[in-house]
PDB file of C-alpha atoms and ligand atoms in Angstrom:
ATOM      1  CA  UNK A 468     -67.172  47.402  67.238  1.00  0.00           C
ATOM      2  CA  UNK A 469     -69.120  43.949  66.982  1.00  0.00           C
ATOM      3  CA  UNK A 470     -71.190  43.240  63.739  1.00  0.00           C
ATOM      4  CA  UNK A 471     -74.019  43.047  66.017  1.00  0.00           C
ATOM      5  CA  UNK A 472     -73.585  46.808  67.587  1.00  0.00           C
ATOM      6  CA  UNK A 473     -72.895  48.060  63.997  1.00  0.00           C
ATOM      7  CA  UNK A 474     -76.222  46.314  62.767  1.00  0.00           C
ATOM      8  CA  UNK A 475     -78.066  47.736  66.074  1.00  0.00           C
ATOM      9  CA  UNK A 476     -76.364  51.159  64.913  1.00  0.00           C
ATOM     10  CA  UNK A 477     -77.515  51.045  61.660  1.00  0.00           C
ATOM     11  CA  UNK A 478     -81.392  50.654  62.546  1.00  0.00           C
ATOM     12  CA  UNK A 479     -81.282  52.858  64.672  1.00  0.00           C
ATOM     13  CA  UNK A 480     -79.904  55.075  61.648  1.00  0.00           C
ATOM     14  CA  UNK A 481     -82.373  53.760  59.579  1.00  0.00           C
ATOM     15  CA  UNK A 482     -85.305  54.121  62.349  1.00  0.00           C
ATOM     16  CA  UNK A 483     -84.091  58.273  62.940  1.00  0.00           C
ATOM     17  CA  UNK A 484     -84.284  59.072  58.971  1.00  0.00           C
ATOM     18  CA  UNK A 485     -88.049  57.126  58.251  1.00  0.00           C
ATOM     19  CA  UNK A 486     -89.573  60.368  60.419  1.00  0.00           C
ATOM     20  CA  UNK A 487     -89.574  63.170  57.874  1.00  0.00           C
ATOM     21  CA  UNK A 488     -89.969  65.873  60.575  1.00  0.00           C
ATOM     22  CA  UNK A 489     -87.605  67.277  61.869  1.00  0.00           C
ATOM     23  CA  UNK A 490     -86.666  68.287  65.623  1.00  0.00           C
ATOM     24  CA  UNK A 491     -85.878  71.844  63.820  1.00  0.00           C
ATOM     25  CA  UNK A 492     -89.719  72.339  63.400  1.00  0.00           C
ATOM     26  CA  UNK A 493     -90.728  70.847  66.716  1.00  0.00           C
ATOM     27  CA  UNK A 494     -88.074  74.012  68.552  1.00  0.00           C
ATOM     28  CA  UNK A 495     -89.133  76.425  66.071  1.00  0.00           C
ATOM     29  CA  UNK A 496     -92.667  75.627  66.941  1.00  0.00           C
ATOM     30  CA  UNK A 497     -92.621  75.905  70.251  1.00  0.00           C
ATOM     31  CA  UNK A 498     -90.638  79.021  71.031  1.00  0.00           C
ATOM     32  CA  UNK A 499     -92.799  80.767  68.430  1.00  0.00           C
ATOM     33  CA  UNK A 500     -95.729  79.218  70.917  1.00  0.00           C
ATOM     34  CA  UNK A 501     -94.162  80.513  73.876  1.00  0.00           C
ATOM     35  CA  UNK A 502     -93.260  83.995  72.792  1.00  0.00           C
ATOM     36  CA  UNK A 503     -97.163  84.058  71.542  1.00  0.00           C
ATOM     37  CA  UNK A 504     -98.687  83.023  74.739  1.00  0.00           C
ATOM     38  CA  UNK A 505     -95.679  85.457  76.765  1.00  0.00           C
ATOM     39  CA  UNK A 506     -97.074  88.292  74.706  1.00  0.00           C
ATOM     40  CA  UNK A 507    -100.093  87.940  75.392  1.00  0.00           C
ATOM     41  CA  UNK A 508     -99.673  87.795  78.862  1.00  0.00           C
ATOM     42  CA  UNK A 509     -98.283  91.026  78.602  1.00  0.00           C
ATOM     43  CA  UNK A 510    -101.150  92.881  77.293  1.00  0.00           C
ATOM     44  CA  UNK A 511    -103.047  90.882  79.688  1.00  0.00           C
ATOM     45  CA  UNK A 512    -101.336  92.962  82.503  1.00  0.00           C
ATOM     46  CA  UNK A 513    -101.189  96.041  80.299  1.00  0.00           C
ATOM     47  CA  UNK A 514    -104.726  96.691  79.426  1.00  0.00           C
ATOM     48  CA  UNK A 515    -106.338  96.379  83.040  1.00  0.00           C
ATOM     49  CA  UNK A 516    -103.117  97.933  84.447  1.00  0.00           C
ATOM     50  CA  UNK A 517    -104.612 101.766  84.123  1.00  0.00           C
ATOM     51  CA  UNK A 518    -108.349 100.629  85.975  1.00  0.00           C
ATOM     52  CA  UNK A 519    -106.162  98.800  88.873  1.00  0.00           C
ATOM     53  CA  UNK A 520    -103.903 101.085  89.839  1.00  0.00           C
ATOM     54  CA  UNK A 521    -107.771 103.650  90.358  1.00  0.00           C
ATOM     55  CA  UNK A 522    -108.652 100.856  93.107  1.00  0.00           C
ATOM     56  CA  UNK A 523    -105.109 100.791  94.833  1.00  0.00           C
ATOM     57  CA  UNK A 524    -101.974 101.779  94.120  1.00  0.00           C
ATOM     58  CA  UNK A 525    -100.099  98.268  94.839  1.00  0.00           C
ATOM     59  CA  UNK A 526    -102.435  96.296  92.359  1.00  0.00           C
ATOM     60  CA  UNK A 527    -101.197  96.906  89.427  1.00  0.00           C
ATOM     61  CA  UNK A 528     -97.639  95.578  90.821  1.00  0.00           C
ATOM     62  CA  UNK A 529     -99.639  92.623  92.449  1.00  0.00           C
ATOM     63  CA  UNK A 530    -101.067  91.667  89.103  1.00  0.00           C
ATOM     64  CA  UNK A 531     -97.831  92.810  87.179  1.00  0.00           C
ATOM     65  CA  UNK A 532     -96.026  89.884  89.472  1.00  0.00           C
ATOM     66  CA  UNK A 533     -98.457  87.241  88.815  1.00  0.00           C
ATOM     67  CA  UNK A 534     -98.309  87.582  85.202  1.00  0.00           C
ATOM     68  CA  UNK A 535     -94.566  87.728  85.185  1.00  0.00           C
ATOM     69  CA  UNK A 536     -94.243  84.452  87.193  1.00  0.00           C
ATOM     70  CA  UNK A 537     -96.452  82.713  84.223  1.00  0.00           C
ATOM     71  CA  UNK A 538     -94.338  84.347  81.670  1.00  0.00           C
ATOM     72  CA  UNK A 539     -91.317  83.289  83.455  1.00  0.00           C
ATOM     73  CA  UNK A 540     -93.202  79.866  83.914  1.00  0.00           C
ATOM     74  CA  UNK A 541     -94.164  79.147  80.307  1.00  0.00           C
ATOM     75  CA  UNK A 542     -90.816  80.647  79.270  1.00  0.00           C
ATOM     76  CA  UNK A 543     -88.719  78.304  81.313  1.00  0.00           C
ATOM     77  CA  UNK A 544     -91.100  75.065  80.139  1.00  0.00           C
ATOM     78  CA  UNK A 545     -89.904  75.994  76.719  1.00  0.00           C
ATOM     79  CA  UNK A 546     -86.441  76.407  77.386  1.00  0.00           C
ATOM     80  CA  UNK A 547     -86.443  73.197  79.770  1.00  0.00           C
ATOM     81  CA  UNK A 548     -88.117  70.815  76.716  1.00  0.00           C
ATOM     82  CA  UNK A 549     -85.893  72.318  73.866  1.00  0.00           C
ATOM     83  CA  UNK A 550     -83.151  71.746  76.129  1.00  0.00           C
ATOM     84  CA  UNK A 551     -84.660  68.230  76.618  1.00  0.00           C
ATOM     85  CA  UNK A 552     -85.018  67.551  73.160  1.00  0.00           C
ATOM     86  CA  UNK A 553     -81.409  68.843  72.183  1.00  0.00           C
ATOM     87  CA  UNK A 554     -79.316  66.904  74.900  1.00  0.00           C
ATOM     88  CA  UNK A 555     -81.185  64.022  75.015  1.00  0.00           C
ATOM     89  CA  UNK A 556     -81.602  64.119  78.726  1.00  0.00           C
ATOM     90  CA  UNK A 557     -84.070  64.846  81.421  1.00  0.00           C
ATOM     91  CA  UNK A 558     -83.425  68.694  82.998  1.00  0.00           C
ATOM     92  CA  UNK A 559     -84.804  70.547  85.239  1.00  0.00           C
ATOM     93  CA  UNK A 560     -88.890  70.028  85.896  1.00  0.00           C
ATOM     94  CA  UNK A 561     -88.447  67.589  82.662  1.00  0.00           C
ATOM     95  CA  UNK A 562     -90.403  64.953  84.146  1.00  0.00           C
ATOM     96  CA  UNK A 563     -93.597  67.097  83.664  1.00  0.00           C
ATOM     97  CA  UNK A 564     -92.599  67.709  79.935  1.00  0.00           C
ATOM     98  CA  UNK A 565     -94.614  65.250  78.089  1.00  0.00           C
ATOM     99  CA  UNK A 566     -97.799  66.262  80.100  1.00  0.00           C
ATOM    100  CA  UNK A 567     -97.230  69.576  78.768  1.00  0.00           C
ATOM    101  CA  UNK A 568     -96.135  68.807  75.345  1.00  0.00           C
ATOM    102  CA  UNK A 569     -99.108  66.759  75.524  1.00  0.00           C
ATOM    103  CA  UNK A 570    -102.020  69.037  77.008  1.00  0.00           C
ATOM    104  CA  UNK A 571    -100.160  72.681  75.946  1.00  0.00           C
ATOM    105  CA  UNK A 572     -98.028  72.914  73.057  1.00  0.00           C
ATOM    106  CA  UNK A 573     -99.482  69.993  70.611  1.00  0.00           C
ATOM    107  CA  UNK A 574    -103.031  71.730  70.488  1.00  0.00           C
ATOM    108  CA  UNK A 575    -101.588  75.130  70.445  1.00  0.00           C
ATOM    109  CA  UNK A 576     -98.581  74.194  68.072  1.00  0.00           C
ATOM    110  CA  UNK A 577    -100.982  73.067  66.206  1.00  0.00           C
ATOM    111  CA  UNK A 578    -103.014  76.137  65.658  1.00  0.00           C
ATOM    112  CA  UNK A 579     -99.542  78.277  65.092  1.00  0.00           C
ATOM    113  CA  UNK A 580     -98.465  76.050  62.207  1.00  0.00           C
ATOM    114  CA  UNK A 581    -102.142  76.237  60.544  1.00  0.00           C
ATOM    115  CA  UNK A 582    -102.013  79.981  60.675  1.00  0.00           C
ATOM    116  CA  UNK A 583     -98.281  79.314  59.059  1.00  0.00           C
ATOM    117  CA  UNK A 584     -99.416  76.906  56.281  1.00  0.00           C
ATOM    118  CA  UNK A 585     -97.389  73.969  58.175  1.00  0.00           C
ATOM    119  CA  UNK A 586     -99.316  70.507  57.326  1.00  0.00           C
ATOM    120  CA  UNK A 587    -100.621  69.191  60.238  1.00  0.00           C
ATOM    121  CA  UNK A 588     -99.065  65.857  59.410  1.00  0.00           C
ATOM    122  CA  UNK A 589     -95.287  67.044  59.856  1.00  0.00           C
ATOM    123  CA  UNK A 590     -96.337  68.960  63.423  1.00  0.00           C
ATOM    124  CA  UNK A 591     -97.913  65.614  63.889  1.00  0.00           C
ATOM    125  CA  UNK A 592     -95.054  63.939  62.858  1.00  0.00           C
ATOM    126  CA  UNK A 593     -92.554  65.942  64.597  1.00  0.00           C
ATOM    127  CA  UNK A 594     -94.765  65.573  67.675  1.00  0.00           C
ATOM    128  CA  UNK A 595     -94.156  61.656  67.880  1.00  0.00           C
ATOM    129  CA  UNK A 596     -90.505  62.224  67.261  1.00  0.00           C
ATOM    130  CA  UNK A 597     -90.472  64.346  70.148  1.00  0.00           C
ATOM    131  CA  UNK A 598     -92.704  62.439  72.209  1.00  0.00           C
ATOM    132  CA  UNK A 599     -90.407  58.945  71.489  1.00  0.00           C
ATOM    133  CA  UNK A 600     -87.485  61.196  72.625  1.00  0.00           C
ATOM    134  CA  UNK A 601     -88.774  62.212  75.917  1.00  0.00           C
ATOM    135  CA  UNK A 602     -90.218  58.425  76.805  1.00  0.00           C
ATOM    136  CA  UNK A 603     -86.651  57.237  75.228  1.00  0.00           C
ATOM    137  CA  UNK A 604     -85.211  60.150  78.125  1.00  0.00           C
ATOM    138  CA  UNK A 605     -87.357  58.547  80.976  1.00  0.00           C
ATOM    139  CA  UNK A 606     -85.049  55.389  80.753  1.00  0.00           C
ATOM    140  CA  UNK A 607     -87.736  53.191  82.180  1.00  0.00           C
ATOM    141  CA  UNK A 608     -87.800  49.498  81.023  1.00  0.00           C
ATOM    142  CA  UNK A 609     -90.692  47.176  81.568  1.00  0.00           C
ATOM    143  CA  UNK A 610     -91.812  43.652  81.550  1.00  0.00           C
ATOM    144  CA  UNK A 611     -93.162  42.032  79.085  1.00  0.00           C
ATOM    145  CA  UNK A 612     -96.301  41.372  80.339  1.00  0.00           C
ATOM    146  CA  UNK A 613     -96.795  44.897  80.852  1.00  0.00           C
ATOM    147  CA  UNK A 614     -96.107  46.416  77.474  1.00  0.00           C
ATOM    148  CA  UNK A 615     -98.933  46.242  74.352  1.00  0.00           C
ATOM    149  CA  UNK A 616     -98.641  46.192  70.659  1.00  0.00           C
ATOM    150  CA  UNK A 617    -101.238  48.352  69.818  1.00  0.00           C
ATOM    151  CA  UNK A 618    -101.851  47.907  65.951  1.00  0.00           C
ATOM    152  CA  UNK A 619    -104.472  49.563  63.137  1.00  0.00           C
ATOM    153  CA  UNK A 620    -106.212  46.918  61.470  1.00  0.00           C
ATOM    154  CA  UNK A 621    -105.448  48.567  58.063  1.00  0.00           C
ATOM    155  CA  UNK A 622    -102.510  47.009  58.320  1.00  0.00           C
ATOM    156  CA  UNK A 623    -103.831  43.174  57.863  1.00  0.00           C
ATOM    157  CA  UNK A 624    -104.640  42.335  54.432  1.00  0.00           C
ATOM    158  CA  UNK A 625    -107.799  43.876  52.394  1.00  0.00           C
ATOM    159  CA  UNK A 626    -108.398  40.786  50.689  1.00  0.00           C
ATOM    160  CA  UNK A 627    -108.151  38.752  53.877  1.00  0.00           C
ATOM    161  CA  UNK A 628    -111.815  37.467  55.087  1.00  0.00           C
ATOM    162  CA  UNK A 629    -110.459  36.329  58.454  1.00  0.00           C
ATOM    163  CA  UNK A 630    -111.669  38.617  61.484  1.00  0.00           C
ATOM    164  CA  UNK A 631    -109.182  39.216  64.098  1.00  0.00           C
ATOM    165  CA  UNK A 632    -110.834  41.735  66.268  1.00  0.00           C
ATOM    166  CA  UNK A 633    -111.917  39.486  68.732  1.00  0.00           C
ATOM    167  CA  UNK A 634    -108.850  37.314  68.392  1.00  0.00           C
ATOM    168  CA  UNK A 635    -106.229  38.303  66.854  1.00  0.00           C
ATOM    169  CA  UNK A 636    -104.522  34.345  67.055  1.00  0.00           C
ATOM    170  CA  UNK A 637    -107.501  33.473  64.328  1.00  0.00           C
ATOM    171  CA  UNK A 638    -104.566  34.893  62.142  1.00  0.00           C
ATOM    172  CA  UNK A 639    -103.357  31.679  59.625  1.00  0.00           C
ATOM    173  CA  UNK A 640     -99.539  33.358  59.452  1.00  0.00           C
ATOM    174  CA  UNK A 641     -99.941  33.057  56.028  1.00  0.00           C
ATOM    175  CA  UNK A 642     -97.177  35.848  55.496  1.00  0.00           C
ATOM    176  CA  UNK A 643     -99.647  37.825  53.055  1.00  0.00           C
ATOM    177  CA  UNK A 644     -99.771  41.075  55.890  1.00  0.00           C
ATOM    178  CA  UNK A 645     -97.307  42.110  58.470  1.00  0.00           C
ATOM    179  CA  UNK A 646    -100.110  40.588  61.141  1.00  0.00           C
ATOM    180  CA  UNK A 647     -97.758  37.177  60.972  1.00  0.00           C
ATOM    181  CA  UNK A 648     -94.774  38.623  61.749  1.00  0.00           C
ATOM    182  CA  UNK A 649     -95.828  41.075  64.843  1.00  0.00           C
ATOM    183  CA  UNK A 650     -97.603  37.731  65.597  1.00  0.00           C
ATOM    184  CA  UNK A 651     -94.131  36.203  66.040  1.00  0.00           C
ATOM    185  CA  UNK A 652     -92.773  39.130  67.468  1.00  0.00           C
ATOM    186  CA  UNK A 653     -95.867  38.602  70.350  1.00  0.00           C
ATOM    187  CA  UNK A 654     -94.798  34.723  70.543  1.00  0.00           C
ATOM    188  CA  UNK A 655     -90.805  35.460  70.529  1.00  0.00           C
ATOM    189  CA  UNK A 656     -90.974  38.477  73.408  1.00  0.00           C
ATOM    190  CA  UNK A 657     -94.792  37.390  75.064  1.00  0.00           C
ATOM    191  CA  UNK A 658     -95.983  40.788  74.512  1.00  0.00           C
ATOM    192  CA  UNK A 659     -99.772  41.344  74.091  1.00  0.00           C
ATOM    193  CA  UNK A 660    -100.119  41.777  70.359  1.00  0.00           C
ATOM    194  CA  UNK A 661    -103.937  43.784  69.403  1.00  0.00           C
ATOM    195  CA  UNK A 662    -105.684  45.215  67.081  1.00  0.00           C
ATOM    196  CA  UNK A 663    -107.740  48.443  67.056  1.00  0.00           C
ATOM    197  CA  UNK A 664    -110.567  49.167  64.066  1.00  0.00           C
ATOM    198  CA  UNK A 665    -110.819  52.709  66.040  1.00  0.00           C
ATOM    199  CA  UNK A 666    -110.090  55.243  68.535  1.00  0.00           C
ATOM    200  CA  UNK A 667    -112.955  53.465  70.950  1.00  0.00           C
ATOM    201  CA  UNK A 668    -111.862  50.182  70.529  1.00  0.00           C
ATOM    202  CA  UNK A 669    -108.135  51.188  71.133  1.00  0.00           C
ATOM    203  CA  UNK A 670    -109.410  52.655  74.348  1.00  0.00           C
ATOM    204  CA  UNK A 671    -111.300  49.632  75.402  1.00  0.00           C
ATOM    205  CA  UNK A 672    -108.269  47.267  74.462  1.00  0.00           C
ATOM    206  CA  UNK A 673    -106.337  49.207  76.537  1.00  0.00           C
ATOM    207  CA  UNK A 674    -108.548  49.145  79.574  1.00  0.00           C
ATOM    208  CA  UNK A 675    -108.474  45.770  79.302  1.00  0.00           C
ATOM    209  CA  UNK A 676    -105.056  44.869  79.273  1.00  0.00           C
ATOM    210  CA  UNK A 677    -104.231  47.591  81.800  1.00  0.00           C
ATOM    211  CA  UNK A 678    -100.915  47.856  79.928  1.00  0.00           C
ATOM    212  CA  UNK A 679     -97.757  50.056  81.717  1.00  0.00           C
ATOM    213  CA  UNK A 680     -96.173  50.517  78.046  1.00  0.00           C
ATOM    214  CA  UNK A 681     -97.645  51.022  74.891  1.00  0.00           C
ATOM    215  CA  UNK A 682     -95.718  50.382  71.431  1.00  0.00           C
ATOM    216  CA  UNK A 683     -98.450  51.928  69.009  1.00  0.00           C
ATOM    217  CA  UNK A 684     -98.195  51.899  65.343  1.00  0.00           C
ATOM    218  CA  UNK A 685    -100.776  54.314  63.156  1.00  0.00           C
ATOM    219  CA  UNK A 686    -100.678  57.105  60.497  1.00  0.00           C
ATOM    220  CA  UNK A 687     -99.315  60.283  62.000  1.00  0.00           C
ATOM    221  CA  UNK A 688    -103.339  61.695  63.062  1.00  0.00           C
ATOM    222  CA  UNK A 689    -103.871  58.513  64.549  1.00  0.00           C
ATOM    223  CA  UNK A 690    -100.657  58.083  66.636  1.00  0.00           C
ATOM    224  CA  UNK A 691    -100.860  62.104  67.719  1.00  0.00           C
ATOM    225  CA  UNK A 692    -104.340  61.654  68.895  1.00  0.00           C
ATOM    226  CA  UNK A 693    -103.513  58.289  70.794  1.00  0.00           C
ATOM    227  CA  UNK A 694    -100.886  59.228  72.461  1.00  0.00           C
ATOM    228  CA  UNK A 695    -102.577  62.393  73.839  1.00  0.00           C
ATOM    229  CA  UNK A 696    -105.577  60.103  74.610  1.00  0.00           C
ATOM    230  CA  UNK A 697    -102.961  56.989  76.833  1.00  0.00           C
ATOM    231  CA  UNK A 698    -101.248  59.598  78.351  1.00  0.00           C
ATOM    232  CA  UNK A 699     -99.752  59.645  81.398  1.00  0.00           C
ATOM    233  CA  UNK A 700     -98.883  56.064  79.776  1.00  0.00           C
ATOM    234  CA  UNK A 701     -96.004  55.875  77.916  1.00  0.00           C
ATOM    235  CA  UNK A 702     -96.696  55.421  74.276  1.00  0.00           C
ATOM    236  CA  UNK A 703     -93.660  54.882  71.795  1.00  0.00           C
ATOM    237  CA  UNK A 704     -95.481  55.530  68.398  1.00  0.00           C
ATOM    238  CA  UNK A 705     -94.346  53.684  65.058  1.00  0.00           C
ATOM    239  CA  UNK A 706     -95.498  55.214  61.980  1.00  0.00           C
ATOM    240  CA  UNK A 707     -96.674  52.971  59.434  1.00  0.00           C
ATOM    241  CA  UNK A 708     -96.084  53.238  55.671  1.00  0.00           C
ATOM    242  CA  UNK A 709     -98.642  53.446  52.928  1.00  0.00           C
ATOM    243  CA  UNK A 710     -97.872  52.631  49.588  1.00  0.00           C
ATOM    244  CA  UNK A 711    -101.339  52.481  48.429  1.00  0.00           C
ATOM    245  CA  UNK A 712    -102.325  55.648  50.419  1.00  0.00           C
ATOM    246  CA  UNK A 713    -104.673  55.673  53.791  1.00  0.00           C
ATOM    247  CA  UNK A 714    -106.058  52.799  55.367  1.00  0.00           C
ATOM    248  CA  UNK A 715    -105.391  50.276  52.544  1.00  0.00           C
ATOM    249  CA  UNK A 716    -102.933  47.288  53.131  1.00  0.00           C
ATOM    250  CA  UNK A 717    -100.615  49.495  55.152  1.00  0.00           C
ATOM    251  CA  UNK A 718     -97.230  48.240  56.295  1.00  0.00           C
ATOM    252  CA  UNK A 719     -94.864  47.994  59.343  1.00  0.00           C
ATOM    253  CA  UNK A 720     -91.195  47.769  59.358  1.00  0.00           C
ATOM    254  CA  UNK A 721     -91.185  44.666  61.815  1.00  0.00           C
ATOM    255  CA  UNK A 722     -87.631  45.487  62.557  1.00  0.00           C
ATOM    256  CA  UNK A 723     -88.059  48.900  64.028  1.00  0.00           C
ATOM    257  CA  UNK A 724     -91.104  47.392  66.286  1.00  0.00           C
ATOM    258  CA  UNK A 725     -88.661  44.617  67.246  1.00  0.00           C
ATOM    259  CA  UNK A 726     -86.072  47.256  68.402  1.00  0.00           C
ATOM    260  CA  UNK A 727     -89.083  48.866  70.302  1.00  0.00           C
ATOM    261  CA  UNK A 728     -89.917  45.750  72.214  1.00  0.00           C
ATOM    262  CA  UNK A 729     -85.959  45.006  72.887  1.00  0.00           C
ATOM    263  CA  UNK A 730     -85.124  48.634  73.770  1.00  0.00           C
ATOM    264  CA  UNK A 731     -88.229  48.790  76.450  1.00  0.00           C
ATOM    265  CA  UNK A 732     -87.763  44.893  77.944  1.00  0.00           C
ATOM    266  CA  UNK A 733     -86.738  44.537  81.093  1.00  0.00           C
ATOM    267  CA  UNK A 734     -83.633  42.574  80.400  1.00  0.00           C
ATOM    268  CA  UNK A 735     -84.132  39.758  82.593  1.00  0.00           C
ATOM    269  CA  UNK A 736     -88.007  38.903  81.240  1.00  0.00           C
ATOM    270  CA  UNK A 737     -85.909  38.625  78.364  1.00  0.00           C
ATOM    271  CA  UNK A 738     -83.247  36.461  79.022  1.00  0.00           C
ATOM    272  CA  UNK A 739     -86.290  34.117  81.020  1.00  0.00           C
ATOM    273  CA  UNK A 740     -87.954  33.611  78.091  1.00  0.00           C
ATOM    274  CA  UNK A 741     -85.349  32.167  76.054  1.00  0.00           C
ATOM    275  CA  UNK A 742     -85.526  34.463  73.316  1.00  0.00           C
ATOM    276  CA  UNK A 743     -85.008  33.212  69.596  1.00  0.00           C
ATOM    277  CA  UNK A 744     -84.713  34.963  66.546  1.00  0.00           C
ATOM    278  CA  UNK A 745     -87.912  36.534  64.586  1.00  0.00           C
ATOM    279  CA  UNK A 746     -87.999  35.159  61.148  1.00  0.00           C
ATOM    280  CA  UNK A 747     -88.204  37.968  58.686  1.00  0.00           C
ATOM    281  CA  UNK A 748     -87.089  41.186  61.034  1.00  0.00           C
ATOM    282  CA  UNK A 749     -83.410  40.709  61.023  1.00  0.00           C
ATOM    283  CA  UNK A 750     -82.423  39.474  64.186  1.00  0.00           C
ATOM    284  CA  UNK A 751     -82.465  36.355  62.838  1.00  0.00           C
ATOM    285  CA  UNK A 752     -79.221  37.312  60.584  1.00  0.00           C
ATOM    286  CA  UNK A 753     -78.063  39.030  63.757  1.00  0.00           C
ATOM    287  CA  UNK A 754     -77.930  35.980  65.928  1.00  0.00           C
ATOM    288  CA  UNK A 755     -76.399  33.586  63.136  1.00  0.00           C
TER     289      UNK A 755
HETATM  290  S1  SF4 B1188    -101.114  36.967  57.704  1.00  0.00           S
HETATM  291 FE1  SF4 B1188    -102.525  36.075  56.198  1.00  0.00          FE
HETATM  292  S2  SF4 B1188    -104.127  35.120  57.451  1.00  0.00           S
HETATM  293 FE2  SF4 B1188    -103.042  36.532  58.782  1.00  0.00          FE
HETATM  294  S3  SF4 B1188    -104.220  38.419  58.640  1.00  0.00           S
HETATM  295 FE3  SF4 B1188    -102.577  38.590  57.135  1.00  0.00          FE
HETATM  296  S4  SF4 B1188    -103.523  37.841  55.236  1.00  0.00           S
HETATM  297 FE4  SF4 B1188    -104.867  37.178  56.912  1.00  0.00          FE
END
């Protein structure tokens, strides 16, 4: 094995072991949602089952089928994204699995882990993991005009007076915040590099740029909440570290954003644009 493929194996080591959750909570989560919302489709059929069968004998069995199809339904949405999840592959009806990770078993997930004392910020957590997985499993790359850095602006430095809401290239680079170095990143692969203050402005920015690829970086609410909000756009969330707790001079491991942008380019934009090496996010090493 090349140096290079054992340095591209170790990141990706390193990337899998900076998300705390695990997949384990994510499965365990949603088969405890399934069997929930199963159940209760049961007593749903159960409890009217007596008054039906007064109005006709065959209702009962009418209703009784309906509600075994969604049990069967939810059931097999379960089994298809766990199966997803644990192979690494699309399966059967797996295209539709983020949209109902996304609209079903976050919100619901959600509410089964507050009733078991989980934090919200490892289902969170876990969710992105899963989420990265399953737009990792659609095996779609883009070009680079297509794809958007999406960043928080707690992530430029608090004692920086420069505004860079409305442009992000009134930046100086002077190395003080991670801003210069996704700022290269932008410049080395000519992806759109922003920055959000909020949920709204993230929203506007990306009706703007009418992106086909999002590489987002937030705290796990933030990232959850966005990602639900983009989708059906892919989103591949980073989460950022915060060593002097919220929304204070957070920071962003440039390499694992770097290995976002070069596992989602279309190959050829890449090779067009003549790549060279990002000072400061490793490749640099990797290329020498
Ligand atoms: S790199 Fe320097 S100039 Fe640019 S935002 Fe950060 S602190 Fe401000």
């Amino acid at each position: 094995m090349s140096k290079k493929d054992q340095n591209l194996l170790a990141l990706e080591d390193a990337i899998e072991s900076t998300y705390v959750a695990r997949k384990r909570l994510f499965i365990g989560l949603i088969t405890g949602t399934s069997v929930l919302i199963c159940l209760i489709l049961v007593f749903l059929w159960l409890i009217p089952t007596v008054g039906l069968g007064s109005i006709h004998p065959v209702v009962p069995w009418i209703f009784g089928s309906v509600i075994l199809m969604a049990i069967l339904l939810v059931a097999w949405s379960s089994l298809a994204l766990v199966l997803n999840i644990l192979l690494g592959r699309k399966v059967f009806l797996s295209r539709k699995m983020r949209g109902l990770t996304i609209k079903l078993f976050l919100p619901l997930m959600t509410m089964l882990g507050r009733f078991l004392n989980i934090p919200k910020a490892k289902i969170r957590a876990s969710f992105i993991k899963v989420n990265n997985e399953l737009v990792l499993g659609e095996n779609k790359q883009y070009l680079s005009r297509d794809m958007l850095m999406l960043m928080p602006h707690c992530l430029q430095n608090s004692r920086c007076k420069i505004r860079l809401t409305y442009d992000i290239n009134n930046c100086k680079r002077c190395g003080k915040c991670p801003i210069a170095g996704l700022l290269n990143l932008s410049d080395t692969y000519g992806v759109t590099l922003a920055i959000a203050t909020g949920g709204t402005i993230a929203r506007r920015i990306v009706v703007q740029n009418k992106p086909k690829f999002i590489i987002a970086v937030a705290c796990e609410r933030d990232l959850a909440s966005g990602i639900q909000d983009v989708y059906p756009l892919p989103c591949f969330g980073v989460l950022n570290q915060r060593p002097y707790g919220p929304c204070l001079d957070t920071q962003v491991p440039l390499e694992h954003v770097e290995w976002a942008i070069k596992r989602f380019l279309k190959k050829d934009a890449n090779r067009e644009r003549n790549v060279h090496p990002t000072p400061g996010t490793g490749s640099d090493k990797e290329q020498a």
